[in-house]
Amino acid sequence: MASSIPVIAIDGPTASGKGTVSQRVAQHLGFHYLDSGALYRLAALCALRAGTDLADEASVAALASGMKIRFVDGQVLLGSEDVSTAIRAEEVGNSASRIAAHPAVRTALVALQLGFRCAPGLVADGRDMGTVIFPDAGLKVFLTASAQARAQRRYKQLIDKGFPANMLDLLKDLNERDARDSNRAASPLRPAEGAHLLDTSDMTAEQAVAQVLAWHAASRSL
Ligand code: CDP
């Protein structure tokens, strides 16, 4: 059934700045925020902890559908444990990208994602927000940046969170992750039809936020 609750879908490759831009846009508009990547990271964390083979699609999907997740005041809770930092480790991100290629894992997370669409609106950030999960989004943005700019952003993010990081390893990981996310058969990373492309390599987060807000305002006045 069509929903009248507005959605802004912001998709793009790893470390393109989607998270920062999406959260600020949501804050500015008073909208809810869905970090769909966190759901794949949570499923990966559960699989790693359980020692499940990441290639075992049915077992990982079963873990994903059984997760007790809550997002509270910027914290990500798995059961009663705060895993906000644990899910940001590179190993978890890489594992997330591997399990995200399994259609059954993606299906297991659909209802959870749709449940975030609440009044007054939602900003959803991911790989397939505009193509698969919210194809009726009123505004679709595909955020990119050069591999070098993205590796630098990821480096800073990891160091700020106290994780070890190395630029060359990050660039390699990033290119591998882009290739895996773009070439998989299930919901591959690609701009949705009608998406606005935004290359943020030489932009500040504020400039990117201002552009998305301007597109949103224009889409509302149509
Ligand atoms: O932070 P980063 O952009 O590196 O990744 P993320 O958004 O936290 O997502 C982690 C992984 O989950 C990605 O590499 C994707 O493979 C997968 N993902 C996905 O397939 N679909 C989504 N809607 C969101 C994330």
mmCIF file of C-alpha atoms and ligand atoms in Angstrom:
data_model
loop_
_atom_site.group_PDB
_atom_site.id
_atom_site.type_symbol
_atom_site.label_atom_id
_atom_site.label_comp_id
_atom_site.label_asym_id
_atom_site.label_seq_id
_atom_site.Cartn_x
_atom_site.Cartn_y
_atom_site.Cartn_z
ATOM 1 C CA MET A 1 0.000 0.000 0.000
ATOM 2 C CA ALA A 2 1.354 3.438 -0.867
ATOM 3 C CA SER A 3 2.384 5.575 2.080
ATOM 4 C CA SER A 4 2.021 9.335 2.289
ATOM 5 C CA ILE A 5 4.911 9.606 4.751
ATOM 6 C CA PRO A 6 7.805 11.269 2.893
ATOM 7 C CA VAL A 7 11.084 9.442 2.423
ATOM 8 C CA ILE A 8 14.443 10.819 1.342
ATOM 9 C CA ALA A 9 16.577 7.909 0.063
ATOM 10 C CA ILE A 10 20.323 8.481 0.150
ATOM 11 C CA ASP A 11 22.383 5.703 -1.417
ATOM 12 C CA GLY A 12 26.029 5.428 -2.347
ATOM 13 C CA PRO A 13 29.293 3.542 -1.944
ATOM 14 C CA THR A 14 31.211 2.977 1.253
ATOM 15 C CA ALA A 15 32.518 6.034 3.141
ATOM 16 C CA SER A 16 30.900 8.471 0.701
ATOM 17 C CA GLY A 17 29.597 10.559 3.594
ATOM 18 C CA LYS A 18 26.023 9.224 3.422
ATOM 19 C CA GLY A 19 25.781 8.704 7.165
ATOM 20 C CA THR A 20 26.835 12.214 8.144
ATOM 21 C CA VAL A 21 24.752 13.905 5.458
ATOM 22 C CA SER A 22 21.668 11.747 6.107
ATOM 23 C CA GLN A 23 21.742 12.303 9.860
ATOM 24 C CA ARG A 24 22.079 16.068 9.474
ATOM 25 C CA VAL A 25 19.301 16.253 6.906
ATOM 26 C CA ALA A 26 17.061 14.190 9.219
ATOM 27 C CA GLN A 27 17.907 16.408 12.170
ATOM 28 C CA HIS A 28 17.209 19.557 10.174
ATOM 29 C CA LEU A 29 13.791 18.332 9.033
ATOM 30 C CA GLY A 30 12.887 16.577 12.305
ATOM 31 C CA PHE A 31 12.641 13.287 10.338
ATOM 32 C CA HIS A 32 13.522 9.792 11.546
ATOM 33 C CA TYR A 33 16.786 8.271 10.358
ATOM 34 C CA LEU A 34 17.448 4.741 9.106
ATOM 35 C CA ASP A 35 21.067 3.568 8.944
ATOM 36 C CA SER A 36 20.377 0.411 6.938
ATOM 37 C CA GLY A 37 24.098 -0.443 6.812
ATOM 38 C CA ALA A 38 24.006 -0.830 10.605
ATOM 39 C CA LEU A 39 21.480 -3.675 10.166
ATOM 40 C CA TYR A 40 23.842 -5.570 7.841
ATOM 41 C CA ARG A 41 26.720 -4.829 10.221
ATOM 42 C CA LEU A 42 24.638 -6.166 13.145
ATOM 43 C CA ALA A 43 23.837 -9.365 11.271
ATOM 44 C CA ALA A 44 27.532 -9.744 10.426
ATOM 45 C CA LEU A 45 28.519 -9.183 14.051
ATOM 46 C CA CYS A 46 26.054 -11.878 15.185
ATOM 47 C CA ALA A 47 27.409 -14.309 12.581
ATOM 48 C CA LEU A 48 31.045 -13.603 13.504
ATOM 49 C CA ARG A 49 30.308 -14.046 17.209
ATOM 50 C CA ALA A 50 28.383 -17.267 16.611
ATOM 51 C CA GLY A 51 31.197 -18.605 14.424
ATOM 52 C CA THR A 52 28.700 -19.041 11.566
ATOM 53 C CA ASP A 53 30.181 -19.520 8.100
ATOM 54 C CA LEU A 54 29.409 -16.237 6.295
ATOM 55 C CA ALA A 55 28.739 -18.226 3.125
ATOM 56 C CA ASP A 56 25.945 -20.176 4.863
ATOM 57 C CA GLU A 57 23.033 -18.081 3.597
ATOM 58 C CA ALA A 58 20.217 -19.830 5.514
ATOM 59 C CA SER A 59 22.004 -19.715 8.876
ATOM 60 C CA VAL A 60 22.993 -16.050 8.537
ATOM 61 C CA ALA A 61 19.428 -15.160 7.430
ATOM 62 C CA ALA A 62 18.040 -16.971 10.500
ATOM 63 C CA LEU A 63 20.376 -14.976 12.739
ATOM 64 C CA ALA A 64 19.363 -11.730 10.985
ATOM 65 C CA SER A 65 15.642 -12.346 11.476
ATOM 66 C CA GLY A 66 16.093 -13.169 15.158
ATOM 67 C CA MET A 67 18.073 -10.062 16.118
ATOM 68 C CA LYS A 68 16.669 -7.926 18.937
ATOM 69 C CA ILE A 69 17.786 -4.473 17.840
ATOM 70 C CA ARG A 70 17.022 -1.029 19.184
ATOM 71 C CA PHE A 71 18.330 2.385 18.180
ATOM 72 C CA VAL A 72 18.245 4.635 21.252
ATOM 73 C CA ASP A 73 19.713 8.163 21.393
ATOM 74 C CA GLY A 74 22.349 7.405 18.774
ATOM 75 C CA GLN A 75 23.231 4.067 20.398
ATOM 76 C CA VAL A 76 22.789 0.715 18.675
ATOM 77 C CA LEU A 77 21.612 -1.951 21.108
ATOM 78 C CA LEU A 78 21.713 -5.693 20.435
ATOM 79 C CA GLY A 79 19.599 -7.160 23.223
ATOM 80 C CA SER A 80 20.779 -4.988 26.109
ATOM 81 C CA GLU A 81 24.379 -4.632 24.849
ATOM 82 C CA ASP A 82 25.603 -1.366 23.330
ATOM 83 C CA VAL A 83 27.362 -2.458 20.115
ATOM 84 C CA SER A 84 27.603 1.036 18.539
ATOM 85 C CA THR A 85 31.405 0.879 18.420
ATOM 86 C CA ALA A 86 31.799 -2.866 17.789
ATOM 87 C CA ILE A 87 29.810 -2.720 14.533
ATOM 88 C CA ARG A 88 32.109 -0.004 13.120
ATOM 89 C CA ALA A 89 35.195 -2.253 12.975
ATOM 90 C CA GLU A 90 36.450 -2.808 9.411
ATOM 91 C CA GLU A 91 36.196 -6.589 9.805
ATOM 92 C CA VAL A 92 32.488 -6.203 10.578
ATOM 93 C CA GLY A 93 32.009 -3.852 7.585
ATOM 94 C CA ASN A 94 33.707 -6.291 5.232
ATOM 95 C CA SER A 95 31.707 -9.205 6.612
ATOM 96 C CA ALA A 96 28.532 -7.120 6.272
ATOM 97 C CA SER A 97 29.283 -6.629 2.599
ATOM 98 C CA ARG A 98 29.713 -10.413 2.185
ATOM 99 C CA ILE A 99 26.480 -11.424 3.887
ATOM 100 C CA ALA A 100 24.600 -8.565 2.164
ATOM 101 C CA ALA A 101 25.055 -10.426 -1.110
ATOM 102 C CA HIS A 102 22.699 -13.218 0.113
ATOM 103 C CA PRO A 103 19.087 -12.617 -1.033
ATOM 104 C CA ALA A 104 17.680 -14.437 2.052
ATOM 105 C CA VAL A 105 19.595 -12.102 4.377
ATOM 106 C CA ARG A 106 18.278 -9.050 2.500
ATOM 107 C CA THR A 107 14.720 -10.404 2.688
ATOM 108 C CA ALA A 108 15.097 -11.008 6.433
ATOM 109 C CA LEU A 109 15.800 -7.291 6.929
ATOM 110 C CA VAL A 110 13.051 -5.794 4.733
ATOM 111 C CA ALA A 111 10.224 -5.528 7.296
ATOM 112 C CA LEU A 112 12.569 -4.016 9.861
ATOM 113 C CA GLN A 113 13.560 -1.290 7.391
ATOM 114 C CA LEU A 114 9.996 -0.517 6.289
ATOM 115 C CA GLY A 115 9.072 -0.097 9.961
ATOM 116 C CA PHE A 116 11.225 3.027 10.161
ATOM 117 C CA ARG A 117 8.826 4.915 7.877
ATOM 118 C CA CYS A 118 6.990 6.949 10.520
ATOM 119 C CA ALA A 119 5.538 10.471 10.536
ATOM 120 C CA PRO A 120 6.689 13.129 9.942
ATOM 121 C CA GLY A 121 9.191 11.497 7.554
ATOM 122 C CA LEU A 122 12.286 9.385 7.088
ATOM 123 C CA VAL A 123 15.794 9.822 5.765
ATOM 124 C CA ALA A 124 17.052 6.357 4.771
ATOM 125 C CA ASP A 125 20.708 5.709 4.062
ATOM 126 C CA GLY A 126 22.129 2.642 2.315
ATOM 127 C CA ARG A 127 22.730 0.947 -1.021
ATOM 128 C CA ASP A 128 19.201 0.058 -2.151
ATOM 129 C CA MET A 129 16.962 2.566 -0.373
ATOM 130 C CA GLY A 130 15.804 4.230 -3.607
ATOM 131 C CA THR A 131 15.896 1.130 -5.816
ATOM 132 C CA VAL A 132 14.321 -1.601 -3.648
ATOM 133 C CA ILE A 133 13.190 -0.663 -0.128
ATOM 134 C CA PHE A 134 11.550 2.735 -0.754
ATOM 135 C CA PRO A 135 11.075 2.920 -4.547
ATOM 136 C CA ASP A 136 8.360 5.564 -4.009
ATOM 137 C CA ALA A 137 10.704 7.929 -2.118
ATOM 138 C CA GLY A 138 9.940 11.557 -3.003
ATOM 139 C CA LEU A 139 13.638 12.346 -3.247
ATOM 140 C CA LYS A 140 16.453 9.983 -4.217
ATOM 141 C CA VAL A 141 20.095 10.965 -3.955
ATOM 142 C CA PHE A 142 23.153 8.991 -5.034
ATOM 143 C CA LEU A 143 26.122 10.271 -3.073
ATOM 144 C CA THR A 144 29.621 9.546 -4.350
ATOM 145 C CA ALA A 145 33.183 10.713 -3.783
ATOM 146 C CA SER A 146 36.536 9.683 -5.218
ATOM 147 C CA ALA A 147 38.134 6.538 -3.745
ATOM 148 C CA GLN A 148 40.938 8.685 -2.309
ATOM 149 C CA ALA A 149 38.520 11.093 -0.565
ATOM 150 C CA ARG A 150 36.514 8.160 0.787
ATOM 151 C CA ALA A 151 39.596 6.346 2.109
ATOM 152 C CA GLN A 152 40.662 9.529 3.891
ATOM 153 C CA ARG A 153 37.221 9.920 5.482
ATOM 154 C CA ARG A 154 37.160 6.292 6.606
ATOM 155 C CA TYR A 155 40.703 6.634 8.001
ATOM 156 C CA LYS A 156 39.681 9.629 10.104
ATOM 157 C CA GLN A 157 36.474 7.876 11.256
ATOM 158 C CA LEU A 158 38.365 4.764 12.408
ATOM 159 C CA ILE A 159 41.156 6.674 14.146
ATOM 160 C CA ASP A 160 38.577 8.886 15.925
ATOM 161 C CA LYS A 161 36.852 5.722 17.200
ATOM 162 C CA GLY A 162 40.167 4.297 18.456
ATOM 163 C CA PHE A 163 40.517 1.590 15.761
ATOM 164 C CA PRO A 164 43.869 0.995 14.007
ATOM 165 C CA ALA A 165 43.874 2.079 10.335
ATOM 166 C CA ASN A 166 46.197 2.109 7.362
ATOM 167 C CA MET A 167 45.447 4.121 4.207
ATOM 168 C CA LEU A 168 46.693 1.509 1.714
ATOM 169 C CA ASP A 169 44.709 -1.290 3.353
ATOM 170 C CA LEU A 170 41.652 0.959 3.469
ATOM 171 C CA LEU A 171 41.902 1.824 -0.229
ATOM 172 C CA LYS A 172 42.168 -1.883 -1.063
ATOM 173 C CA ASP A 173 39.188 -2.775 1.188
ATOM 174 C CA LEU A 174 37.155 0.057 -0.270
ATOM 175 C CA ASN A 175 37.747 -1.002 -3.866
ATOM 176 C CA GLU A 176 36.925 -4.626 -3.022
ATOM 177 C CA ARG A 177 33.762 -3.602 -1.198
ATOM 178 C CA ASP A 178 32.653 -1.327 -4.085
ATOM 179 C CA ALA A 179 33.172 -4.169 -6.554
ATOM 180 C CA ARG A 180 31.250 -6.665 -4.390
ATOM 181 C CA ASP A 181 28.367 -4.264 -3.657
ATOM 182 C CA SER A 182 28.045 -3.188 -7.306
ATOM 183 C CA ASN A 183 28.383 -6.598 -8.957
ATOM 184 C CA ARG A 184 26.122 -8.742 -6.768
ATOM 185 C CA ALA A 185 22.883 -10.014 -8.282
ATOM 186 C CA ALA A 186 20.684 -9.091 -5.277
ATOM 187 C CA SER A 187 19.979 -5.338 -4.993
ATOM 188 C CA PRO A 188 23.307 -4.156 -6.446
ATOM 189 C CA LEU A 189 24.579 -0.684 -5.635
ATOM 190 C CA ARG A 190 23.473 1.630 -8.432
ATOM 191 C CA PRO A 191 21.700 4.981 -8.715
ATOM 192 C CA ALA A 192 17.912 4.672 -8.641
ATOM 193 C CA GLU A 193 15.992 5.955 -11.625
ATOM 194 C CA GLY A 194 15.532 9.671 -11.189
ATOM 195 C CA ALA A 195 18.201 9.935 -8.476
ATOM 196 C CA HIS A 196 20.148 13.183 -8.147
ATOM 197 C CA LEU A 197 23.886 12.480 -8.325
ATOM 198 C CA LEU A 198 26.049 14.306 -5.795
ATOM 199 C CA ASP A 199 29.840 14.016 -5.898
ATOM 200 C CA THR A 200 31.083 15.222 -2.522
ATOM 201 C CA SER A 201 34.853 14.800 -3.135
ATOM 202 C CA ASP A 202 35.404 18.561 -2.923
ATOM 203 C CA MET A 203 32.428 19.471 -0.755
ATOM 204 C CA THR A 204 32.063 19.979 2.960
ATOM 205 C CA ALA A 205 29.336 18.063 4.764
ATOM 206 C CA GLU A 206 27.446 21.374 5.200
ATOM 207 C CA GLN A 207 27.446 21.996 1.445
ATOM 208 C CA ALA A 208 26.190 18.479 0.743
ATOM 209 C CA VAL A 209 23.443 18.853 3.378
ATOM 210 C CA ALA A 210 22.394 22.214 1.903
ATOM 211 C CA GLN A 211 22.129 20.656 -1.578
ATOM 212 C CA VAL A 212 19.982 17.748 -0.359
ATOM 213 C CA LEU A 213 17.707 20.142 1.561
ATOM 214 C CA ALA A 214 17.332 22.321 -1.540
ATOM 215 C CA TRP A 215 16.354 19.289 -3.646
ATOM 216 C CA HIS A 216 13.917 18.223 -0.927
ATOM 217 C CA ALA A 217 12.292 21.660 -0.837
ATOM 218 C CA ALA A 218 12.017 21.635 -4.637
ATOM 219 C CA SER A 219 10.476 18.132 -4.639
ATOM 220 C CA ARG A 220 7.840 19.232 -2.098
ATOM 221 C CA SER A 221 6.773 22.180 -4.217
ATOM 222 C CA LEU A 222 6.122 20.070 -7.332
HETATM 223 O O1 CDP B 1 29.841 2.566 6.391
HETATM 224 P P1 CDP B 1 29.865 1.959 5.041
HETATM 225 O O2 CDP B 1 29.311 2.843 3.970
HETATM 226 O O3 CDP B 1 31.172 1.343 4.700
HETATM 227 O O4 CDP B 1 28.944 0.706 5.072
HETATM 228 P P2 CDP B 1 27.502 0.557 5.666
HETATM 229 O O5 CDP B 1 26.556 1.536 5.050
HETATM 230 O O6 CDP B 1 27.583 0.519 7.138
HETATM 231 O O7 CDP B 1 27.128 -0.894 5.100
HETATM 232 C C1 CDP B 1 27.950 -2.033 5.328
HETATM 233 C C2 CDP B 1 27.703 -3.015 4.201
HETATM 234 O O8 CDP B 1 26.343 -3.428 4.239
HETATM 235 C C3 CDP B 1 27.904 -2.455 2.791
HETATM 236 O O9 CDP B 1 29.214 -2.646 2.294
HETATM 237 C C4 CDP B 1 26.891 -3.197 1.946
HETATM 238 O O10 CDP B 1 27.426 -4.368 1.398
HETATM 239 C C5 CDP B 1 25.813 -3.597 2.932
HETATM 240 N N1 CDP B 1 24.597 -2.809 2.751
HETATM 241 C C6 CDP B 1 23.697 -3.217 1.793
HETATM 242 O O11 CDP B 1 23.958 -4.168 1.061
HETATM 243 N N2 CDP B 1 22.513 -2.579 1.647
HETATM 244 C C7 CDP B 1 22.212 -1.520 2.399
HETATM 245 N N3 CDP B 1 21.042 -0.914 2.248
HETATM 246 C C8 CDP B 1 23.134 -1.043 3.356
HETATM 247 C C9 CDP B 1 24.336 -1.712 3.515
#
